[in-house]
Amino acid sequence: MGTYLNPGNEMFRAISRCDYVDKTGLIGLMNQRIETGGNLVCISRPRRFGKSYAAQMLAAYYDRSCDSHELFDGKTICSNPTYEGHINKYDVIYIDITGIRPYTDKYRKIDSFLTEVLSEELKSMYPDIKCGKDFASVLVDAVSVSGRKFIFIIDEWDAPVREADAETADNYLKLLRSVFKNSVVTNRVVAAAYMTGILPIKKDGSQSAISDFEEFTMIKPGMFGEYAGFTETEVRDLCAIKNIDFQSMKSWYDGYSLKNTGSIYNPNSVMKAIRNNDFDSYWTETSAADSLMEYISKDYNGLARTIAELIAGIDVPVETKGFSNDLTSFKGKDDVLTLLVHLGYLAYDHEKKTVHIPNEEIKLEFSRTIKVTDHSETLKRLSESERLFIDTVEENEESVAAQIEKIHSEETAPLHYNSEASLRSVIKLAYYTYRDNYVQFEELPSGDGYADIVYLPKYDSGYPILLIELKWNKDVHTAIDQIKERHYPEQIKGFGRDIILVGITYDKDEKPGHRKHYCHIEKAVIE
């Protein structure tokens, strides 16, 4: 047992002692790939999404220096026909790249550090091998002596590429190339490789050292989707065991929906909410490369407005294919939005090709960031939105109508001006500071139809319920009448708060710039 060669199973043992969620099905997927053309796997996930736990689990399973049967007894992998054929059968090279940073002069000496320590450990395990001039030769000789190929597990493989200078990154990539893209070496020494990172492999060829790896990302998770985080079933089961309110958990940490998988939750946040018995944001900063402020402050055309739309709860179209998969080569706002998907700040809808802020935890991070970011227009809108809530609650109808009219004129293209969908977006933009005190619902089923937008106050908020109906080319009282006729208030009276009815309308046949908006507000009277 060594530090990087066959590190044993103690890391996974420690994980399994806690409230471990069984993710051993991942092992079965990797077993299918051993010594095949698809044996090189690269997984990119945001921080705090369990990448290291998965890597440590794989190391414990494959490492021949220990017996891990007791750790996997009763787990999903036990029923897999490949289970006994691979458990504890390989020499494992396990490297947590961020963990060795302090020993490599901020990665400047990473290539020499890895080749030296791994060669020493290999020589200690197999004294008969020859220490050749290059690391690849050492690996080949080790396989010749042992008769076993290696399983490589590299956690946070892209850290030097993201954080170090170009020369350091290039030397590191050359080392990877000597192992994983070497026609003489790779097939002779690599049974399989599993690498994790934050960003996908760059598209410009500068990372050709790992171009043979098959990638699975937050945008294209493939068969590895259910191992990107906790599934909804897993979270529901955890909540039942721990007597935690599942709907609150879903509101706070759900929102990442992956193709063929469905809802995915942030494992770190879910487990901390359970242990602390407190729903809050556990999205703590761990690296300057993960700074939300740095990216949403970039001066790209339309980005400020898009950020405001996202905060307001609006799904925003995005083109993800042009992203260069790095932290610097941005061509426009689509690249920024795509990066935020990979960092976990936004969720991607693969069917609609849109992004949105996934949940309450990330909404809170956006709200905190906006308040300290130099977004003058956004900050102005924030102030206007806070004023709008006060005017609504105080029934200042003219002020509410004037603000809605202003937002409608500024934020809606003439072609889409006269539609209920666009006006609904305007309302969301106007009231976009709602999350300080409210939860927002669109077309909430209420009585005999659908209320357009409902703001339900949070349990610790003293605000009333706001029920907003949108109309055009009708008397403003018509919207209020519809609310009453369809018995919307009766369906939400159980919240024990006053209910404010808000009707908004305008004449769509007026010329642009003359479409005066009208508002009527009254408190609901429920018998």
Short mmCIF file of C-alpha atoms in Angstrom, two decimals:
data_model
loop_
_atom_site.label_atom_id
_atom_site.label_comp_id
_atom_site.label_asym_id
_atom_site.label_seq_id
_atom_site.Cartn_x
_atom_site.Cartn_y
_atom_site.Cartn_z
CA MET A 1 0.00 0.00 0.00
CA GLY A 2 1.39 3.37 -1.02
CA THR A 3 0.44 7.02 -1.08
CA TYR A 4 -0.50 7.22 -4.75
CA LEU A 5 -0.03 3.60 -5.83
CA ASN A 6 -2.65 1.31 -4.30
CA PRO A 7 -3.75 3.73 -1.53
CA GLY A 8 -6.13 1.20 0.05
CA ASN A 9 -9.77 1.62 0.98
CA GLU A 10 -9.69 3.79 4.10
CA MET A 11 -10.93 6.88 2.26
CA PHE A 12 -14.07 5.07 1.11
CA ARG A 13 -14.44 3.34 4.47
CA ALA A 14 -14.72 6.76 6.13
CA ILE A 15 -17.35 7.83 3.60
CA SER A 16 -19.41 4.66 4.08
CA ARG A 17 -19.56 5.19 7.86
CA CYS A 18 -21.73 8.26 7.30
CA ASP A 19 -25.17 8.45 5.66
CA TYR A 20 -23.81 6.93 2.47
CA VAL A 21 -26.02 7.08 -0.62
CA ASP A 22 -25.33 4.00 -2.72
CA LYS A 23 -23.63 5.11 -5.94
CA THR A 24 -21.85 1.82 -6.59
CA GLY A 25 -23.74 1.35 -9.85
CA LEU A 26 -21.02 3.58 -11.29
CA ILE A 27 -18.56 0.72 -10.78
CA GLY A 28 -20.61 -1.49 -13.08
CA LEU A 29 -20.41 1.10 -15.84
CA MET A 30 -16.64 1.29 -15.49
CA ASN A 31 -16.28 -2.51 -15.39
CA GLN A 32 -17.96 -2.70 -18.79
CA ARG A 33 -15.29 -0.41 -20.21
CA ILE A 34 -12.16 -2.10 -18.87
CA GLU A 35 -9.76 -2.99 -21.71
CA THR A 36 -12.20 -1.80 -24.37
CA GLY A 37 -12.05 1.11 -26.79
CA GLY A 38 -14.07 3.18 -24.31
CA ASN A 39 -11.85 2.63 -21.27
CA LEU A 40 -10.82 6.30 -20.93
CA VAL A 41 -13.55 8.29 -19.15
CA CYS A 42 -13.56 11.98 -18.24
CA ILE A 43 -16.34 13.32 -16.00
CA SER A 44 -16.82 17.07 -15.58
CA ARG A 45 -18.98 18.28 -12.71
CA PRO A 46 -19.26 21.42 -10.55
CA ARG A 47 -17.49 21.53 -7.21
CA ARG A 48 -19.36 19.98 -4.29
CA PHE A 49 -21.10 17.44 -6.54
CA GLY A 50 -19.40 14.33 -5.16
CA LYS A 51 -16.61 13.83 -7.71
CA SER A 52 -14.03 12.92 -5.06
CA TYR A 53 -16.37 10.48 -3.31
CA ALA A 54 -16.88 8.61 -6.58
CA ALA A 55 -13.13 8.54 -7.27
CA GLN A 56 -12.40 7.20 -3.77
CA MET A 57 -15.10 4.54 -4.16
CA LEU A 58 -13.55 3.33 -7.43
CA ALA A 59 -10.08 3.24 -5.87
CA ALA A 60 -11.34 1.11 -2.97
CA TYR A 61 -13.04 -1.32 -5.34
CA TYR A 62 -10.17 -1.88 -7.78
CA ASP A 63 -7.16 -1.65 -5.41
CA ARG A 64 -5.54 -5.10 -5.09
CA SER A 65 -3.70 -4.18 -1.88
CA CYS A 66 -6.84 -4.53 0.23
CA ASP A 67 -10.01 -6.59 0.55
CA SER A 68 -13.04 -4.32 0.13
CA HIS A 69 -15.82 -6.93 0.05
CA GLU A 70 -17.21 -5.85 3.42
CA LEU A 71 -17.51 -2.25 2.18
CA PHE A 72 -19.58 -3.26 -0.83
CA ASP A 73 -21.69 -5.98 0.79
CA GLY A 74 -25.36 -5.19 0.20
CA LYS A 75 -24.59 -2.41 -2.27
CA THR A 76 -25.95 -2.23 -5.82
CA ILE A 77 -22.72 -3.43 -7.40
CA CYS A 78 -22.96 -6.79 -5.58
CA SER A 79 -25.70 -7.96 -7.94
CA ASN A 80 -23.73 -6.96 -11.03
CA PRO A 81 -22.27 -9.98 -12.88
CA THR A 82 -18.93 -8.18 -13.22
CA TYR A 83 -18.54 -7.65 -9.47
CA GLU A 84 -16.25 -10.53 -8.46
CA GLY A 85 -14.28 -10.39 -11.69
CA HIS A 86 -12.77 -6.98 -10.93
CA ILE A 87 -12.93 -6.29 -7.20
CA ASN A 88 -9.41 -5.77 -5.77
CA LYS A 89 -7.71 -7.10 -8.88
CA TYR A 90 -5.67 -4.11 -10.12
CA ASP A 91 -2.80 -1.85 -9.32
CA VAL A 92 -4.44 1.54 -8.87
CA ILE A 93 -2.76 4.89 -9.40
CA TYR A 94 -4.94 7.39 -7.54
CA ILE A 95 -4.04 11.10 -7.62
CA ASP A 96 -6.00 14.00 -6.17
CA ILE A 97 -4.42 16.77 -8.21
CA THR A 98 -5.54 19.60 -5.92
CA GLY A 99 -4.16 17.66 -2.96
CA ILE A 100 -0.62 17.63 -4.35
CA ARG A 101 -0.59 21.34 -5.20
CA PRO A 102 1.36 22.32 -2.03
CA TYR A 103 4.16 19.91 -2.94
CA THR A 104 4.54 21.09 -6.53
CA ASP A 105 5.20 24.83 -6.17
CA LYS A 106 1.66 25.67 -7.30
CA TYR A 107 1.86 22.95 -9.99
CA ARG A 108 5.09 24.34 -11.51
CA LYS A 109 6.86 21.06 -10.69
CA ILE A 110 3.90 18.73 -11.06
CA ASP A 111 5.38 16.67 -13.91
CA SER A 112 8.65 15.96 -12.09
CA PHE A 113 6.88 15.39 -8.75
CA LEU A 114 4.50 12.78 -10.17
CA THR A 115 7.10 10.89 -12.18
CA GLU A 116 9.49 10.75 -9.22
CA VAL A 117 7.07 9.68 -6.50
CA LEU A 118 5.22 7.18 -8.69
CA SER A 119 8.46 5.68 -9.99
CA GLU A 120 9.72 5.30 -6.43
CA GLU A 121 6.51 3.59 -5.30
CA LEU A 122 6.53 1.27 -8.31
CA LYS A 123 10.17 0.35 -7.69
CA SER A 124 9.40 -0.33 -4.03
CA MET A 125 6.52 -2.63 -4.97
CA TYR A 126 8.32 -4.32 -7.87
CA PRO A 127 12.09 -4.26 -7.19
CA ASP A 128 12.80 -6.07 -10.47
CA ILE A 129 11.56 -3.27 -12.71
CA LYS A 130 14.00 -1.04 -14.49
CA CYS A 131 13.74 2.68 -13.81
CA GLY A 132 14.01 3.97 -17.34
CA LYS A 133 14.57 7.49 -18.52
CA ASP A 134 10.88 8.25 -18.82
CA PHE A 135 7.82 7.46 -16.74
CA ALA A 136 6.01 5.65 -19.55
CA SER A 137 8.86 3.12 -19.75
CA VAL A 138 8.63 2.53 -16.00
CA LEU A 139 4.91 1.75 -16.36
CA VAL A 140 5.54 -0.65 -19.24
CA ASP A 141 8.22 -2.49 -17.27
CA ALA A 142 5.98 -2.66 -14.19
CA VAL A 143 3.22 -4.33 -16.21
CA SER A 144 5.75 -6.75 -17.67
CA VAL A 145 6.89 -7.76 -14.19
CA SER A 146 3.47 -7.89 -12.51
CA GLY A 147 1.34 -9.11 -15.39
CA ARG A 148 -1.33 -6.54 -14.40
CA LYS A 149 -2.42 -3.35 -16.12
CA PHE A 150 -3.21 -0.21 -14.16
CA ILE A 151 -6.46 1.51 -13.26
CA PHE A 152 -5.80 5.27 -13.26
CA ILE A 153 -8.04 7.51 -11.14
CA ILE A 154 -7.23 11.21 -11.39
CA ASP A 155 -9.43 13.58 -9.41
CA GLU A 156 -9.60 17.28 -10.48
CA TRP A 157 -7.33 16.53 -13.44
CA ASP A 158 -7.82 20.01 -14.96
CA ALA A 159 -6.70 22.08 -11.95
CA PRO A 160 -3.21 22.83 -13.38
CA VAL A 161 -4.74 23.73 -16.74
CA ARG A 162 -7.16 26.15 -15.07
CA GLU A 163 -4.82 27.64 -12.47
CA ALA A 164 -1.21 27.41 -13.64
CA ASP A 165 0.76 29.31 -16.29
CA ALA A 166 0.88 28.09 -19.89
CA GLU A 167 4.33 26.46 -19.64
CA THR A 168 3.36 24.52 -16.51
CA ALA A 169 0.10 23.38 -18.06
CA ASP A 170 1.93 22.29 -21.22
CA ASN A 171 4.46 20.19 -19.26
CA TYR A 172 1.63 18.57 -17.33
CA LEU A 173 -0.26 17.75 -20.53
CA LYS A 174 2.88 16.22 -22.02
CA LEU A 175 3.03 13.86 -19.05
CA LEU A 176 -0.60 12.84 -19.59
CA ARG A 177 0.09 12.41 -23.29
CA SER A 178 2.94 10.02 -22.57
CA VAL A 179 0.51 7.72 -20.75
CA PHE A 180 -2.89 8.17 -22.42
CA LYS A 181 -2.06 9.10 -26.00
CA ASN A 182 0.93 6.92 -26.76
CA SER A 183 0.30 4.15 -29.27
CA VAL A 184 3.18 2.10 -27.86
CA VAL A 185 2.27 2.55 -24.18
CA THR A 186 -1.43 3.18 -23.58
CA ASN A 187 -2.90 -0.20 -24.56
CA ARG A 188 -0.09 -2.03 -22.78
CA VAL A 189 -0.44 -0.34 -19.38
CA VAL A 190 -3.97 1.14 -19.06
CA ALA A 191 -6.86 -1.17 -18.15
CA ALA A 192 -9.07 1.89 -17.61
CA ALA A 193 -8.85 5.52 -16.56
CA TYR A 194 -11.40 7.63 -14.72
CA MET A 195 -10.73 11.37 -14.51
CA THR A 196 -12.83 14.12 -12.97
CA GLY A 197 -12.68 17.84 -13.61
CA ILE A 198 -14.77 20.99 -13.60
CA LEU A 199 -14.55 22.01 -17.25
CA PRO A 200 -14.86 19.87 -20.38
CA ILE A 201 -11.79 19.28 -22.52
CA LYS A 202 -10.78 22.33 -24.55
CA LYS A 203 -11.85 22.37 -28.18
CA ASP A 204 -8.81 24.06 -29.68
CA GLY A 205 -6.57 20.99 -29.53
CA SER A 206 -4.30 22.35 -26.79
CA GLN A 207 -5.44 19.48 -24.57
CA SER A 208 -4.94 16.82 -27.23
CA ALA A 209 -3.22 14.75 -24.57
CA ILE A 210 -6.65 13.62 -23.40
CA SER A 211 -8.59 13.85 -26.65
CA ASP A 212 -9.10 10.07 -26.59
CA PHE A 213 -11.14 10.33 -23.38
CA GLU A 214 -14.90 10.03 -23.72
CA GLU A 215 -16.51 13.03 -22.00
CA PHE A 216 -19.61 13.25 -19.85
CA THR A 217 -20.65 16.75 -18.77
CA MET A 218 -23.52 18.67 -17.15
CA ILE A 219 -24.77 19.44 -20.66
CA LYS A 220 -24.23 15.94 -22.08
CA PRO A 221 -24.12 13.55 -19.11
CA GLY A 222 -24.86 10.38 -21.10
CA MET A 223 -25.09 7.14 -19.12
CA PHE A 224 -23.33 8.76 -16.15
CA GLY A 225 -26.18 11.22 -15.49
CA GLU A 226 -27.53 9.58 -12.34
CA TYR A 227 -24.04 9.72 -10.81
CA ALA A 228 -23.72 13.49 -11.28
CA GLY A 229 -25.35 14.04 -7.90
CA PHE A 230 -28.25 12.68 -5.84
CA THR A 231 -31.34 11.61 -7.77
CA GLU A 232 -34.81 12.62 -6.60
CA THR A 233 -35.55 9.10 -5.38
CA GLU A 234 -32.36 9.09 -3.30
CA VAL A 235 -33.19 12.47 -1.75
CA ARG A 236 -36.78 11.47 -1.06
CA ASP A 237 -35.55 8.33 0.73
CA LEU A 238 -33.04 10.35 2.78
CA CYS A 239 -35.76 12.79 3.82
CA ALA A 240 -38.05 9.95 4.88
CA ILE A 241 -35.31 8.33 6.97
CA LYS A 242 -34.27 11.61 8.60
CA ASN A 243 -37.81 13.01 8.93
CA ILE A 244 -36.94 16.03 6.78
CA ASP A 245 -39.51 17.91 4.69
CA PHE A 246 -38.91 16.74 1.12
CA GLN A 247 -40.65 19.69 -0.57
CA SER A 248 -38.39 22.14 1.23
CA MET A 249 -35.37 20.07 0.23
CA LYS A 250 -36.56 20.08 -3.38
CA SER A 251 -37.10 23.84 -3.39
CA TRP A 252 -33.66 24.52 -1.96
CA TYR A 253 -31.45 22.05 -3.83
CA ASP A 254 -33.28 20.60 -6.87
CA GLY A 255 -33.31 22.19 -10.32
CA TYR A 256 -30.59 20.40 -12.26
CA SER A 257 -32.46 18.19 -14.70
CA LEU A 258 -30.25 15.90 -16.79
CA LYS A 259 -31.28 14.06 -19.93
CA ASN A 260 -32.54 10.51 -19.25
CA THR A 261 -32.00 11.07 -15.52
CA GLY A 262 -34.38 13.77 -14.32
CA SER A 263 -33.76 15.84 -11.22
CA ILE A 264 -30.26 15.93 -9.76
CA TYR A 265 -29.46 17.48 -6.37
CA ASN A 266 -26.24 18.92 -4.99
CA PRO A 267 -25.04 16.14 -2.61
CA ASN A 268 -22.95 18.44 -0.44
CA SER A 269 -25.84 20.81 0.22
CA VAL A 270 -28.38 18.05 0.83
CA MET A 271 -26.18 16.31 3.40
CA LYS A 272 -25.31 19.56 5.19
CA ALA A 273 -28.98 20.54 5.35
CA ILE A 274 -29.72 17.16 6.96
CA ARG A 275 -26.83 17.29 9.42
CA ASN A 276 -27.50 20.89 10.41
CA ASN A 277 -31.28 20.51 10.26
CA ASP A 278 -31.29 23.82 8.42
CA PHE A 279 -32.12 24.75 4.84
CA ASP A 280 -29.64 27.40 3.74
CA SER A 281 -27.01 28.07 1.09
CA TYR A 282 -23.97 25.85 1.57
CA TRP A 283 -22.50 27.02 -1.71
CA THR A 284 -19.27 28.30 -0.18
CA GLU A 285 -16.46 29.60 -2.32
CA THR A 286 -13.48 27.29 -2.62
CA SER A 287 -11.57 28.86 -5.49
CA ALA A 288 -11.21 32.16 -7.29
CA ALA A 289 -11.91 30.25 -10.50
CA ASP A 290 -15.42 29.64 -9.20
CA SER A 291 -16.33 33.28 -8.64
CA LEU A 292 -19.83 34.16 -9.76
CA MET A 293 -19.13 37.86 -9.48
CA GLU A 294 -16.22 37.64 -11.92
CA TYR A 295 -18.39 36.26 -14.71
CA ILE A 296 -21.72 38.03 -14.40
CA SER A 297 -19.90 41.39 -14.34
CA LYS A 298 -18.40 40.92 -17.81
CA ASP A 299 -19.26 43.64 -20.31
CA TYR A 300 -20.96 41.61 -23.03
CA ASN A 301 -23.92 42.87 -25.00
CA GLY A 302 -27.15 41.82 -23.33
CA LEU A 303 -25.53 40.05 -20.38
CA ALA A 304 -26.78 42.47 -17.71
CA ARG A 305 -30.34 42.14 -18.96
CA THR A 306 -30.01 38.36 -19.16
CA ILE A 307 -28.80 38.20 -15.55
CA ALA A 308 -31.84 40.24 -14.51
CA GLU A 309 -34.11 37.83 -16.41
CA LEU A 310 -32.49 34.83 -14.74
CA ILE A 311 -32.90 36.36 -11.29
CA ALA A 312 -36.53 37.05 -12.15
CA GLY A 313 -37.04 33.34 -12.82
CA ILE A 314 -37.14 33.53 -16.61
CA ASP A 315 -35.66 30.73 -18.75
CA VAL A 316 -33.07 32.19 -21.13
CA PRO A 317 -32.10 30.65 -24.52
CA VAL A 318 -28.42 29.74 -24.85
CA GLU A 319 -26.11 28.36 -27.52
CA THR A 320 -23.60 26.09 -25.79
CA LYS A 321 -21.64 24.76 -28.77
CA GLY A 322 -19.35 27.77 -29.20
CA PHE A 323 -17.88 27.61 -25.70
CA SER A 324 -14.12 26.97 -25.73
CA ASN A 325 -14.19 25.13 -22.38
CA ASP A 326 -11.88 27.47 -20.49
CA LEU A 327 -12.15 30.37 -18.07
CA THR A 328 -10.87 33.12 -20.35
CA SER A 329 -11.85 32.70 -24.03
CA PHE A 330 -15.31 34.28 -24.00
CA LYS A 331 -16.85 35.51 -27.25
CA GLY A 332 -20.13 36.71 -25.79
CA LYS A 333 -22.82 36.14 -23.19
CA ASP A 334 -23.60 32.59 -24.39
CA ASP A 335 -20.09 31.52 -23.42
CA VAL A 336 -20.52 33.05 -19.96
CA LEU A 337 -23.86 31.29 -19.48
CA THR A 338 -22.39 27.97 -20.64
CA LEU A 339 -19.52 28.30 -18.18
CA LEU A 340 -22.01 28.96 -15.37
CA VAL A 341 -23.74 25.69 -16.29
CA HIS A 342 -20.47 23.80 -15.89
CA LEU A 343 -19.78 25.59 -12.59
CA GLY A 344 -23.26 24.69 -11.31
CA TYR A 345 -24.64 28.23 -11.07
CA LEU A 346 -27.12 27.60 -13.88
CA ALA A 347 -29.07 24.54 -14.96
CA TYR A 348 -29.43 23.55 -18.62
CA ASP A 349 -32.68 22.33 -20.19
CA HIS A 350 -31.58 20.01 -23.00
CA GLU A 351 -35.02 20.03 -24.64
CA LYS A 352 -35.66 23.79 -24.66
CA LYS A 353 -31.96 24.74 -25.03
CA THR A 354 -32.38 27.24 -22.20
CA VAL A 355 -30.75 27.96 -18.85
CA HIS A 356 -32.24 28.97 -15.52
CA ILE A 357 -31.20 29.45 -11.90
CA PRO A 358 -31.88 25.99 -10.48
CA ASN A 359 -33.02 26.50 -6.90
CA GLU A 360 -33.28 28.68 -3.81
CA GLU A 361 -29.67 28.06 -2.81
CA ILE A 362 -28.27 29.43 -6.07
CA LYS A 363 -30.87 32.21 -6.22
CA LEU A 364 -29.53 33.37 -2.88
CA GLU A 365 -25.97 33.35 -4.26
CA PHE A 366 -27.03 35.46 -7.24
CA SER A 367 -28.89 37.90 -5.01
CA ARG A 368 -25.90 38.30 -2.70
CA THR A 369 -23.54 38.77 -5.62
CA ILE A 370 -25.66 41.33 -7.43
CA LYS A 371 -25.72 43.52 -4.34
CA VAL A 372 -21.92 43.81 -4.28
CA THR A 373 -21.32 43.82 -8.04
CA ASP A 374 -20.93 46.90 -10.22
CA HIS A 375 -24.16 46.32 -12.12
CA SER A 376 -25.52 49.86 -12.00
CA GLU A 377 -28.56 49.10 -14.14
CA THR A 378 -29.29 45.90 -12.27
CA LEU A 379 -28.95 47.65 -8.93
CA LYS A 380 -31.29 50.36 -10.16
CA ARG A 381 -33.82 47.73 -11.16
CA LEU A 382 -33.38 46.06 -7.79
CA SER A 383 -34.26 49.30 -6.01
CA GLU A 384 -37.26 49.82 -8.29
CA SER A 385 -38.43 46.27 -7.66
CA GLU A 386 -38.24 46.67 -3.89
CA ARG A 387 -40.25 49.88 -4.21
CA LEU A 388 -42.78 48.09 -6.42
CA PHE A 389 -43.50 45.51 -3.72
CA ILE A 390 -44.14 48.26 -1.21
CA ASP A 391 -46.41 50.13 -3.64
CA THR A 392 -48.33 46.93 -4.35
CA VAL A 393 -48.91 46.10 -0.70
CA GLU A 394 -49.87 49.72 0.02
CA GLU A 395 -52.25 49.69 -3.00
CA ASN A 396 -50.56 52.58 -4.83
CA GLU A 397 -52.21 51.67 -8.12
CA GLU A 398 -50.81 54.51 -10.25
CA SER A 399 -47.24 53.84 -9.11
CA VAL A 400 -47.58 50.12 -9.80
CA ALA A 401 -49.04 50.76 -13.28
CA ALA A 402 -46.31 53.27 -14.11
CA GLN A 403 -43.50 50.88 -13.14
CA ILE A 404 -45.02 47.96 -15.07
CA GLU A 405 -45.43 50.23 -18.10
CA LYS A 406 -41.80 51.32 -17.83
CA ILE A 407 -40.47 47.76 -17.67
CA HIS A 408 -42.79 46.64 -20.47
CA SER A 409 -41.51 49.42 -22.75
CA GLU A 410 -37.83 48.88 -21.93
CA GLU A 411 -37.66 45.09 -21.93
CA THR A 412 -40.03 43.88 -24.65
CA ALA A 413 -39.41 43.96 -28.39
CA PRO A 414 -42.30 45.48 -30.41
CA LEU A 415 -42.90 42.20 -32.22
CA HIS A 416 -43.60 40.37 -28.95
CA TYR A 417 -45.16 43.25 -27.02
CA ASN A 418 -48.77 42.12 -27.29
CA SER A 419 -48.73 38.67 -25.78
CA GLU A 420 -49.65 37.38 -22.38
CA ALA A 421 -46.40 35.42 -22.23
CA SER A 422 -44.30 38.55 -22.72
CA LEU A 423 -46.33 40.51 -20.19
CA ARG A 424 -45.86 37.69 -17.70
CA SER A 425 -42.10 38.01 -18.23
CA VAL A 426 -42.42 41.74 -17.65
CA ILE A 427 -44.15 41.11 -14.34
CA LYS A 428 -41.37 38.73 -13.30
CA LEU A 429 -38.72 41.28 -14.22
CA ALA A 430 -40.56 44.03 -12.39
CA TYR A 431 -40.95 41.97 -9.21
CA TYR A 432 -37.58 40.23 -9.48
CA THR A 433 -36.53 40.82 -5.85
CA TYR A 434 -39.40 38.58 -4.81
CA ARG A 435 -37.12 35.87 -3.37
CA ASP A 436 -36.25 38.06 -0.38
CA ASN A 437 -39.74 37.40 0.98
CA TYR A 438 -41.67 35.25 -1.51
CA VAL A 439 -41.78 32.07 -3.54
CA GLN A 440 -42.99 32.67 -7.10
CA PHE A 441 -45.45 30.42 -8.95
CA GLU A 442 -46.67 30.70 -12.53
CA GLU A 443 -50.08 29.41 -13.56
CA LEU A 444 -50.61 27.95 -10.12
CA PRO A 445 -53.73 25.73 -10.28
CA SER A 446 -56.38 27.70 -8.43
CA GLY A 447 -60.09 26.94 -8.40
CA ASP A 448 -61.54 26.80 -11.92
CA GLY A 449 -58.45 27.82 -13.89
CA TYR A 450 -54.92 29.14 -13.61
CA ALA A 451 -53.76 32.26 -11.85
CA ASP A 452 -51.05 33.95 -13.95
CA ILE A 453 -48.53 34.73 -11.22
CA VAL A 454 -48.79 34.10 -7.49
CA TYR A 455 -46.29 35.27 -4.88
CA LEU A 456 -46.60 33.19 -1.71
CA PRO A 457 -44.79 34.72 1.27
CA LYS A 458 -42.10 32.70 3.01
CA TYR A 459 -42.96 31.46 6.49
CA ASP A 460 -40.80 34.13 8.17
CA SER A 461 -42.09 36.97 5.99
CA GLY A 462 -44.77 39.36 7.18
CA TYR A 463 -45.94 40.11 3.63
CA PRO A 464 -49.39 39.24 2.24
CA ILE A 465 -50.04 36.87 -0.67
CA LEU A 466 -49.96 38.62 -4.06
CA LEU A 467 -52.19 37.21 -6.80
CA ILE A 468 -51.64 38.89 -10.17
CA GLU A 469 -53.81 38.55 -13.27
CA LEU A 470 -52.76 39.94 -16.66
CA LYS A 471 -55.05 41.25 -19.40
CA TRP A 472 -55.02 43.56 -22.39
CA ASN A 473 -57.76 45.44 -24.26
CA LYS A 474 -60.09 44.98 -21.31
CA ASP A 475 -61.21 47.05 -18.38
CA VAL A 476 -58.75 46.65 -15.52
CA HIS A 477 -61.52 45.45 -13.23
CA THR A 478 -62.04 42.44 -15.54
CA ALA A 479 -58.85 40.85 -14.29
CA ILE A 480 -59.98 41.17 -10.67
CA ASP A 481 -63.42 39.84 -11.59
CA GLN A 482 -61.85 36.78 -13.19
CA ILE A 483 -59.86 36.10 -10.04
CA LYS A 484 -63.06 36.17 -8.01
CA GLU A 485 -65.18 34.20 -10.50
CA ARG A 486 -62.67 31.36 -10.64
CA HIS A 487 -62.33 31.26 -6.86
CA TYR A 488 -58.57 31.70 -6.86
CA PRO A 489 -58.35 33.21 -3.34
CA GLU A 490 -60.29 30.35 -1.75
CA GLN A 491 -57.61 27.89 -2.88
CA ILE A 492 -54.79 29.67 -1.04
CA LYS A 493 -56.59 31.08 2.00
CA GLY A 494 -55.12 28.28 4.12
CA PHE A 495 -51.79 30.13 4.26
CA GLY A 496 -53.26 32.41 6.89
CA ARG A 497 -52.19 35.66 5.21
CA ASP A 498 -54.04 38.57 3.68
CA ILE A 499 -54.48 38.15 -0.06
CA ILE A 500 -53.86 41.12 -2.34
CA LEU A 501 -55.52 40.91 -5.78
CA VAL A 502 -53.68 42.78 -8.54
CA GLY A 503 -55.15 43.32 -12.00
CA ILE A 504 -53.02 44.85 -14.76
CA THR A 505 -54.07 45.73 -18.27
CA TYR A 506 -53.28 48.04 -21.21
CA ASP A 507 -54.65 48.92 -24.64
CA LYS A 508 -52.59 46.95 -27.14
CA ASP A 509 -53.95 48.91 -30.11
CA GLU A 510 -52.30 52.13 -29.03
CA LYS A 511 -49.06 53.18 -30.73
CA PRO A 512 -45.76 52.10 -29.13
CA GLY A 513 -44.85 54.54 -26.41
CA HIS A 514 -48.51 55.40 -25.82
CA ARG A 515 -49.71 52.09 -24.42
CA LYS A 516 -50.75 53.32 -21.02
CA HIS A 517 -51.00 50.63 -18.35
CA TYR A 518 -53.66 50.48 -15.68
CA CYS A 519 -53.72 48.73 -12.36
CA HIS A 520 -56.42 47.91 -9.86
CA ILE A 521 -55.58 46.48 -6.44
CA GLU A 522 -57.86 45.28 -3.67
CA LYS A 523 -57.76 42.93 -0.74
CA ALA A 524 -59.63 39.67 -1.11
CA VAL A 525 -62.66 39.18 1.07
CA ILE A 526 -63.12 35.49 1.85
CA GLU A 527 -66.18 34.38 3.76
#
